[in-house]
Coordinates of N, CA and C in Angstrom, one line a residue:
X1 N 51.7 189.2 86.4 CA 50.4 188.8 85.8 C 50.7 187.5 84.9
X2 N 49.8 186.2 84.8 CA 50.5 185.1 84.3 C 49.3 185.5 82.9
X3 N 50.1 185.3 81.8 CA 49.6 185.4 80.5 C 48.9 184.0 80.3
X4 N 47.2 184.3 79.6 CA 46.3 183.4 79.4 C 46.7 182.6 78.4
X5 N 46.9 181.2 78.0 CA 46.8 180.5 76.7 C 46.1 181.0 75.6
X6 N 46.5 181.3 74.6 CA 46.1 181.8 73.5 C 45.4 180.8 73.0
X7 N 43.3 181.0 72.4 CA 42.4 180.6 72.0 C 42.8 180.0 70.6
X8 N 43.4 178.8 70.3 CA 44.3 178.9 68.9 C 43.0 177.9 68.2
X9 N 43.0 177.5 66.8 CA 42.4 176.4 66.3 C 42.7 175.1 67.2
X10 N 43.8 174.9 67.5 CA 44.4 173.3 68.1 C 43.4 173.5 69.4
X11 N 43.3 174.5 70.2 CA 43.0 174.1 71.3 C 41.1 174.4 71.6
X12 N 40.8 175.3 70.2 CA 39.1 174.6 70.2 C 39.1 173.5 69.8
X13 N 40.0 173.0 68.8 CA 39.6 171.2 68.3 C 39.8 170.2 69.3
X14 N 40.4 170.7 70.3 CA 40.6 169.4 71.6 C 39.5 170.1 72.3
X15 N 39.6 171.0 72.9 CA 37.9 171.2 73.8 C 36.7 170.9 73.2
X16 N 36.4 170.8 71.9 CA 35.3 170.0 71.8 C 35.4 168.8 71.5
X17 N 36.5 168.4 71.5 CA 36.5 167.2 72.0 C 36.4 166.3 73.0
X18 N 36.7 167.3 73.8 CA 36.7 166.8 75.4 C 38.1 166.3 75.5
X19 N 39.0 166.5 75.1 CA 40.5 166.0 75.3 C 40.8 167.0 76.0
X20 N 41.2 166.1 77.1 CA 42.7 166.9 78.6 C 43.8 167.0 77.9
X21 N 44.1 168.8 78.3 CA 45.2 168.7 77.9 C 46.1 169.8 78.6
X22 N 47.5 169.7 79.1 CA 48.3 170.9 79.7 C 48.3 172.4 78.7
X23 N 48.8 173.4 79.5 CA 49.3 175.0 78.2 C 50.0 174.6 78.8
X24 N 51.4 175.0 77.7 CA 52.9 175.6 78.5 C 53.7 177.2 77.8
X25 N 53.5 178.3 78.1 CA 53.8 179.4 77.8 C 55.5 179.4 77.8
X26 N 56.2 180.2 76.8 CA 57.1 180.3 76.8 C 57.7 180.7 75.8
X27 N 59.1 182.1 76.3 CA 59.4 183.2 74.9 C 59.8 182.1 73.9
X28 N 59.5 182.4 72.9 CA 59.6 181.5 71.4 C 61.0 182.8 71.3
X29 N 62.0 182.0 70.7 CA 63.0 182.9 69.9 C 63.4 182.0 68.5
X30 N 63.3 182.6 67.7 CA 63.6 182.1 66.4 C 65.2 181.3 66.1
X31 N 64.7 180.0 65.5 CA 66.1 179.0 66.0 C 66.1 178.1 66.9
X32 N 65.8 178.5 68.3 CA 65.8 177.6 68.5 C 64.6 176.2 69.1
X33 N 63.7 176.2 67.7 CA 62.6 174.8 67.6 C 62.4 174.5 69.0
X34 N 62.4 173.1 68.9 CA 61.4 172.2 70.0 C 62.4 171.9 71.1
X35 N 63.4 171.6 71.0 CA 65.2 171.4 71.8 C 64.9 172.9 72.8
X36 N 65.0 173.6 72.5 CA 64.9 175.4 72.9 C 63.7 175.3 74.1
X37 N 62.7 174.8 73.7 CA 61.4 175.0 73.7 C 61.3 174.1 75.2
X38 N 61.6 172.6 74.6 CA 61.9 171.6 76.1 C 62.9 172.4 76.9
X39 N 64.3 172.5 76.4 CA 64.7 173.8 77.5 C 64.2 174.4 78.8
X40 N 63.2 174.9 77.8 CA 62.7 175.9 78.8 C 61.5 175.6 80.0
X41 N 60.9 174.5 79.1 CA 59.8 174.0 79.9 C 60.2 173.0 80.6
X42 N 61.7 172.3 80.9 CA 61.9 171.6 81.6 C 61.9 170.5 81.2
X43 N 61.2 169.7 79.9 CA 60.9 168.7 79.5 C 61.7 167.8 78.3
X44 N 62.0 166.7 78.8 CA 62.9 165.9 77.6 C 62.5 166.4 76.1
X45 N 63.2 166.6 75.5 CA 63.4 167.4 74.3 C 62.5 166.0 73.1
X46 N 63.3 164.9 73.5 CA 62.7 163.8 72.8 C 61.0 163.6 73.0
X47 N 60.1 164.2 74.0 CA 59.0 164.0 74.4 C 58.1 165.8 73.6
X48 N 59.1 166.5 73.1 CA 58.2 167.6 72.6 C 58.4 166.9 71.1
X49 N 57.1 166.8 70.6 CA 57.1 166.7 69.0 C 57.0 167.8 68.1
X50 N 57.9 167.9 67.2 CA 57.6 168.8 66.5 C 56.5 168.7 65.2
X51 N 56.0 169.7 64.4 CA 55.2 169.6 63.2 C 55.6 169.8 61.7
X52 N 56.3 169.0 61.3 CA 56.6 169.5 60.2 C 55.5 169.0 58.8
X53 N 55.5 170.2 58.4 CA 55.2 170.4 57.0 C 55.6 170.0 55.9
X54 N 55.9 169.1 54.9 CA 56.2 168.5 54.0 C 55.5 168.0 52.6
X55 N 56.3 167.9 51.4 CA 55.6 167.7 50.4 C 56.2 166.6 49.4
X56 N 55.6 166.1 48.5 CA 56.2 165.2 47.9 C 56.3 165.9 46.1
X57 N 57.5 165.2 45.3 CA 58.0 165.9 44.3 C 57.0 166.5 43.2
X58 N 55.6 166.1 43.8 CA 54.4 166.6 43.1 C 53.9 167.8 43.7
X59 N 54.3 167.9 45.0 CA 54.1 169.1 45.7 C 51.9 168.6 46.1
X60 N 52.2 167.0 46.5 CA 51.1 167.0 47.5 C 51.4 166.9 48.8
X61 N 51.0 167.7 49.4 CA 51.2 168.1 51.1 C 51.3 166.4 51.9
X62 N 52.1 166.7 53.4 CA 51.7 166.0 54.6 C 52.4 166.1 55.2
X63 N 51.7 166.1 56.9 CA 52.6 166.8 57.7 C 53.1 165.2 58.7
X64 N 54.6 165.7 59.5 CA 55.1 164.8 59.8 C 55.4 164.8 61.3
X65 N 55.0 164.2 62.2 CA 55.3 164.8 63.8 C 56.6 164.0 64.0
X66 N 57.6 164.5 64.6 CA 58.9 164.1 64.9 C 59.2 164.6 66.4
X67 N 60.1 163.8 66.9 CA 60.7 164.0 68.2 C 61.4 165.5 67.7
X68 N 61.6 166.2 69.2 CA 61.9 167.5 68.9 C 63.6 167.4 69.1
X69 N 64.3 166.1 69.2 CA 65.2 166.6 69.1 C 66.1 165.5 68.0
X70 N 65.0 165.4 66.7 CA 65.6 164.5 66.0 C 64.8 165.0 64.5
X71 N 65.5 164.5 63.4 CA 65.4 164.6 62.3 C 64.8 163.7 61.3
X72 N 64.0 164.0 60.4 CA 62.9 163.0 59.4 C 64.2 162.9 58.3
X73 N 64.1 161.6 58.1 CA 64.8 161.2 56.9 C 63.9 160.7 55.5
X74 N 64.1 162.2 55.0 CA 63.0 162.3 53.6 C 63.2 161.0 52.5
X75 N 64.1 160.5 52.3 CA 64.4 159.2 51.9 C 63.9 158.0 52.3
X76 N 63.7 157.6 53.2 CA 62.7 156.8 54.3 C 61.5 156.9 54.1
X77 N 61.0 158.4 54.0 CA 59.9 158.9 54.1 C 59.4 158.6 52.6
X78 N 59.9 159.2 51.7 CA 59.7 158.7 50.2 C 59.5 157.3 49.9
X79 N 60.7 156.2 50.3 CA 60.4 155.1 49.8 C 59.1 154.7 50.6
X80 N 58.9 155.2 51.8 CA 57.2 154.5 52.2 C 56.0 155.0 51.4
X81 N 56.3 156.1 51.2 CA 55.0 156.9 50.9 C 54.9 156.5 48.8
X82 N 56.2 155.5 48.6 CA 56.7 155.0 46.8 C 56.5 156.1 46.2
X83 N 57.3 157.4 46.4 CA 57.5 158.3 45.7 C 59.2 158.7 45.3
X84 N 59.6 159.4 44.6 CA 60.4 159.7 44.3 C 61.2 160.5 45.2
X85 N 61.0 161.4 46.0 CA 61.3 162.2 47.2 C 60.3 163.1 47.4
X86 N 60.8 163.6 49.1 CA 60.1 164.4 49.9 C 60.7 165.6 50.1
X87 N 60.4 167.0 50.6 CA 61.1 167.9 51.1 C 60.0 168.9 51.7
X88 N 60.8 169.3 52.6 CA 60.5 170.5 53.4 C 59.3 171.6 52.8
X89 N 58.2 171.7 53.1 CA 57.6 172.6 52.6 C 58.2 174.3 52.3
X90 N 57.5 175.2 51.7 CA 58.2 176.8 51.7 C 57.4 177.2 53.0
X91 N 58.4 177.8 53.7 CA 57.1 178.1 54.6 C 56.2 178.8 54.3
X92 N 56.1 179.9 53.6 CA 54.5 180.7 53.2 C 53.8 179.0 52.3
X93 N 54.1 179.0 51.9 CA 53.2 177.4 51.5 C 52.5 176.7 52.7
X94 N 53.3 176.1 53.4 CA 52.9 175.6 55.1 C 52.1 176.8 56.0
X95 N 52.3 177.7 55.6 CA 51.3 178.7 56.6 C 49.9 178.5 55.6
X96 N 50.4 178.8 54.4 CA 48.7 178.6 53.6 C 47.7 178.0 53.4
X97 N 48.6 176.1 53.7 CA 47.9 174.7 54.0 C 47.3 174.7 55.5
X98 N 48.0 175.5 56.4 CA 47.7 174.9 57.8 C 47.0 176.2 58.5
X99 N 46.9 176.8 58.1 CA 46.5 178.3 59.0 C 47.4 178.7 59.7
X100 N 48.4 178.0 60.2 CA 49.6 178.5 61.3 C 50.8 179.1 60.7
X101 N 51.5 179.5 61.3 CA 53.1 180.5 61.3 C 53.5 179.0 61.5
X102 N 54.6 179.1 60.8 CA 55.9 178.1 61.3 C 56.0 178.5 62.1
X103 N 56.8 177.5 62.8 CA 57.1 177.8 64.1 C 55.7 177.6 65.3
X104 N 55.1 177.3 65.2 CA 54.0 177.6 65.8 C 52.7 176.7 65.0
X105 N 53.3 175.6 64.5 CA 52.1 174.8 63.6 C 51.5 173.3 64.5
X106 N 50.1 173.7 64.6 CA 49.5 172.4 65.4 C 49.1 170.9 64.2
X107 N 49.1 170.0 65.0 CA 48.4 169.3 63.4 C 46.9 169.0 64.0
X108 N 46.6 169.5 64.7 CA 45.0 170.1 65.1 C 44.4 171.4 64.4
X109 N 43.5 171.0 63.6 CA 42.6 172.1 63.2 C 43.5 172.9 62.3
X110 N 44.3 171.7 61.3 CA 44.9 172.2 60.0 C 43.8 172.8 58.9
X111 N 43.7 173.4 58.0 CA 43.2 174.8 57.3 C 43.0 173.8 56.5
X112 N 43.9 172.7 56.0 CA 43.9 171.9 54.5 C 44.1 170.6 55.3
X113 N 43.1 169.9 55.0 CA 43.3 168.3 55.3 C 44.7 167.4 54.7
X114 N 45.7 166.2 55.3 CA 46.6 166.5 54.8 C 46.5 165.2 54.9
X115 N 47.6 164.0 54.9 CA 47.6 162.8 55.7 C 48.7 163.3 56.7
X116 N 48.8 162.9 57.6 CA 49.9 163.0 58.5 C 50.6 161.7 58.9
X117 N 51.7 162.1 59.7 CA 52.4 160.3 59.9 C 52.9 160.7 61.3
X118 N 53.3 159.7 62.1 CA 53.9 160.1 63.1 C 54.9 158.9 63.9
X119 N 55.8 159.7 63.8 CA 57.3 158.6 63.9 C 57.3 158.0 65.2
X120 N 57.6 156.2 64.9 CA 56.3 154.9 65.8 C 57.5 155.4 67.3
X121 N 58.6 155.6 67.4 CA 59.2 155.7 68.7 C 58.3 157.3 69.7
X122 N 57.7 158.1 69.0 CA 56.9 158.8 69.8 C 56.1 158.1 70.5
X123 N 55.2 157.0 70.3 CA 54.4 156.1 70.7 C 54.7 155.6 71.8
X124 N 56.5 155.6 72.4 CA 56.7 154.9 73.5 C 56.4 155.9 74.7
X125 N 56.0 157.4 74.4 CA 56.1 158.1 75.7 C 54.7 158.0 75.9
X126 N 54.7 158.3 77.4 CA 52.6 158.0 77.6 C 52.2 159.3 77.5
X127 N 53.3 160.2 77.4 CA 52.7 162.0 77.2 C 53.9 162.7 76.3
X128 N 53.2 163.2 75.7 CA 54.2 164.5 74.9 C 53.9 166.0 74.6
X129 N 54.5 166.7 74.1 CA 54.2 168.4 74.0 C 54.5 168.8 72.9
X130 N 53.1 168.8 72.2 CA 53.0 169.7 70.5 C 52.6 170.6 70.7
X131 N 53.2 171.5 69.5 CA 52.4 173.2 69.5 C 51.2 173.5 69.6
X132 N 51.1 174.5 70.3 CA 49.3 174.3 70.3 C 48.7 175.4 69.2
X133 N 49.5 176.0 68.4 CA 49.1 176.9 67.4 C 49.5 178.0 66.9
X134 N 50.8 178.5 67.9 CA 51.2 179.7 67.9 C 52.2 179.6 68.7
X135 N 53.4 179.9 68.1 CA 54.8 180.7 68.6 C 54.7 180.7 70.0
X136 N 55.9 179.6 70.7 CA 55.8 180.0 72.0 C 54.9 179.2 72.9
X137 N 53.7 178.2 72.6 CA 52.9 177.7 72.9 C 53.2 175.8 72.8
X138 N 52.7 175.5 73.6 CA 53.2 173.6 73.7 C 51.7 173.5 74.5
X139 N 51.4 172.4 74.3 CA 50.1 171.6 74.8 C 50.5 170.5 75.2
X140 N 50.3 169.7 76.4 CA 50.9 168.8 77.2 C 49.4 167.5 77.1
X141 N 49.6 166.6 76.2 CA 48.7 165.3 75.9 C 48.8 164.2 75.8
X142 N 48.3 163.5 76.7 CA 48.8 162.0 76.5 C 49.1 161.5 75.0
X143 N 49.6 160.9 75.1 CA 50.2 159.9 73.4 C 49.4 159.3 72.9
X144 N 48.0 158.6 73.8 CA 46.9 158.1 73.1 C 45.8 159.1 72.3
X145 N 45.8 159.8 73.3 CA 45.3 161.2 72.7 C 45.6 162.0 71.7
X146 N 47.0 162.1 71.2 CA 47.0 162.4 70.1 C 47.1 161.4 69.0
X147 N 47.3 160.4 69.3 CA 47.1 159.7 67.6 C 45.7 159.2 67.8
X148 N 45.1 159.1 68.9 CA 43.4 159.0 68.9 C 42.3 160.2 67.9
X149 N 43.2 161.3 68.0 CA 42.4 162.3 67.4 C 43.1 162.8 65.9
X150 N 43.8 162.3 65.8 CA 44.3 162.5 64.2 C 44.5 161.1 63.4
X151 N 44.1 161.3 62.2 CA 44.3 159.8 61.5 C 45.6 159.6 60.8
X152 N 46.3 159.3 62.0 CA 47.8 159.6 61.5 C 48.4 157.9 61.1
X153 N 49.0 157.8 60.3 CA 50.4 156.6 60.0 C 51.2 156.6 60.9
X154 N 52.0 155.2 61.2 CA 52.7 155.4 61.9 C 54.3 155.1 60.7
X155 N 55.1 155.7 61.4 CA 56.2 155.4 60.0 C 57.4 155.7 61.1
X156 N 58.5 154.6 60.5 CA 59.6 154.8 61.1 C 61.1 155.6 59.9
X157 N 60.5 156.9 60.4 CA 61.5 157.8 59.5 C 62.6 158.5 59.9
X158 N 63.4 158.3 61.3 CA 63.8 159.1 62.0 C 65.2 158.6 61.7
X159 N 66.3 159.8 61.6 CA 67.2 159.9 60.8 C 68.3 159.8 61.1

């Protein structure tokens, strides 16, 4: 029996949008992120973005999309944003802003409006695969499409 896409927030906020976009199903095991995840779906690891959650030393939110097989350098990230530093949200924090489980965080049809940024070498792929909401879940969308539908920055913070 092939298991349906789960009806998540990310994937009503692209259907009414009218944005195309792929499901890609697949066991989520804790650990191993977006690397794991391309793995499995076959797909350049650099082309799955991950969502990270993040905050600055005031503890105002924003989420960061990153290649899935690379890392945000919160120092980078700080001096753009002219703050003092950045770090990693808690995750029950990040589930409370965004409606999602880590692991499983879309930056579609976040719970708390945030700014988002999204690191400018994503830009060179004409398609990539973010979570669509839930553990286990990837959505396959052109690159215009996603920074078409989020008001994201572009920042070069990759580490």
């Amino acid at each position: 029996m092939v298991e349906r896409p789960p009806n998540t927030q990310a994937v009503r906020y692209l259907r009414e949008r009218a944005i195309d976009f792929t499901t890609h199903l697949y066991r989520y095991e804790d650990g191993s992120g977006a690397v794991g995840a391309a793995e499995l779906l076959g797909v350049p690891s650099e082309q799955v973005v991950k969502t990270l959650i993040m905050e600055t030393e005031q503890g105002e939110p924003l989420c960061v999309l990153m290649h899935g097989d690379s890392s945000v350098s919160t120092k980078a990230l700080a001096r753009h944003l002219g703050v003092k530093s950045v770090r990693t949200s808690d995750p029950a924090v990040a589930e409370k802003r965004t409606g999602y489980r880590v692991g499983g965080t879309s930056p579609f049809g976040l719970r708390s409006p945030m700014p988002i940024f999204v690191q400018a070498s994503i830009l060179d792929h004409e398609r990539v695969y973010i979570n669509g909401g839930k553990r286990g879940f990837l959505m396959g969308l052109a690159t215009a499409d996603l920074v078409g539908q989020l008001d994201c920055t572009t920042v070069e913070v990759r580490a």
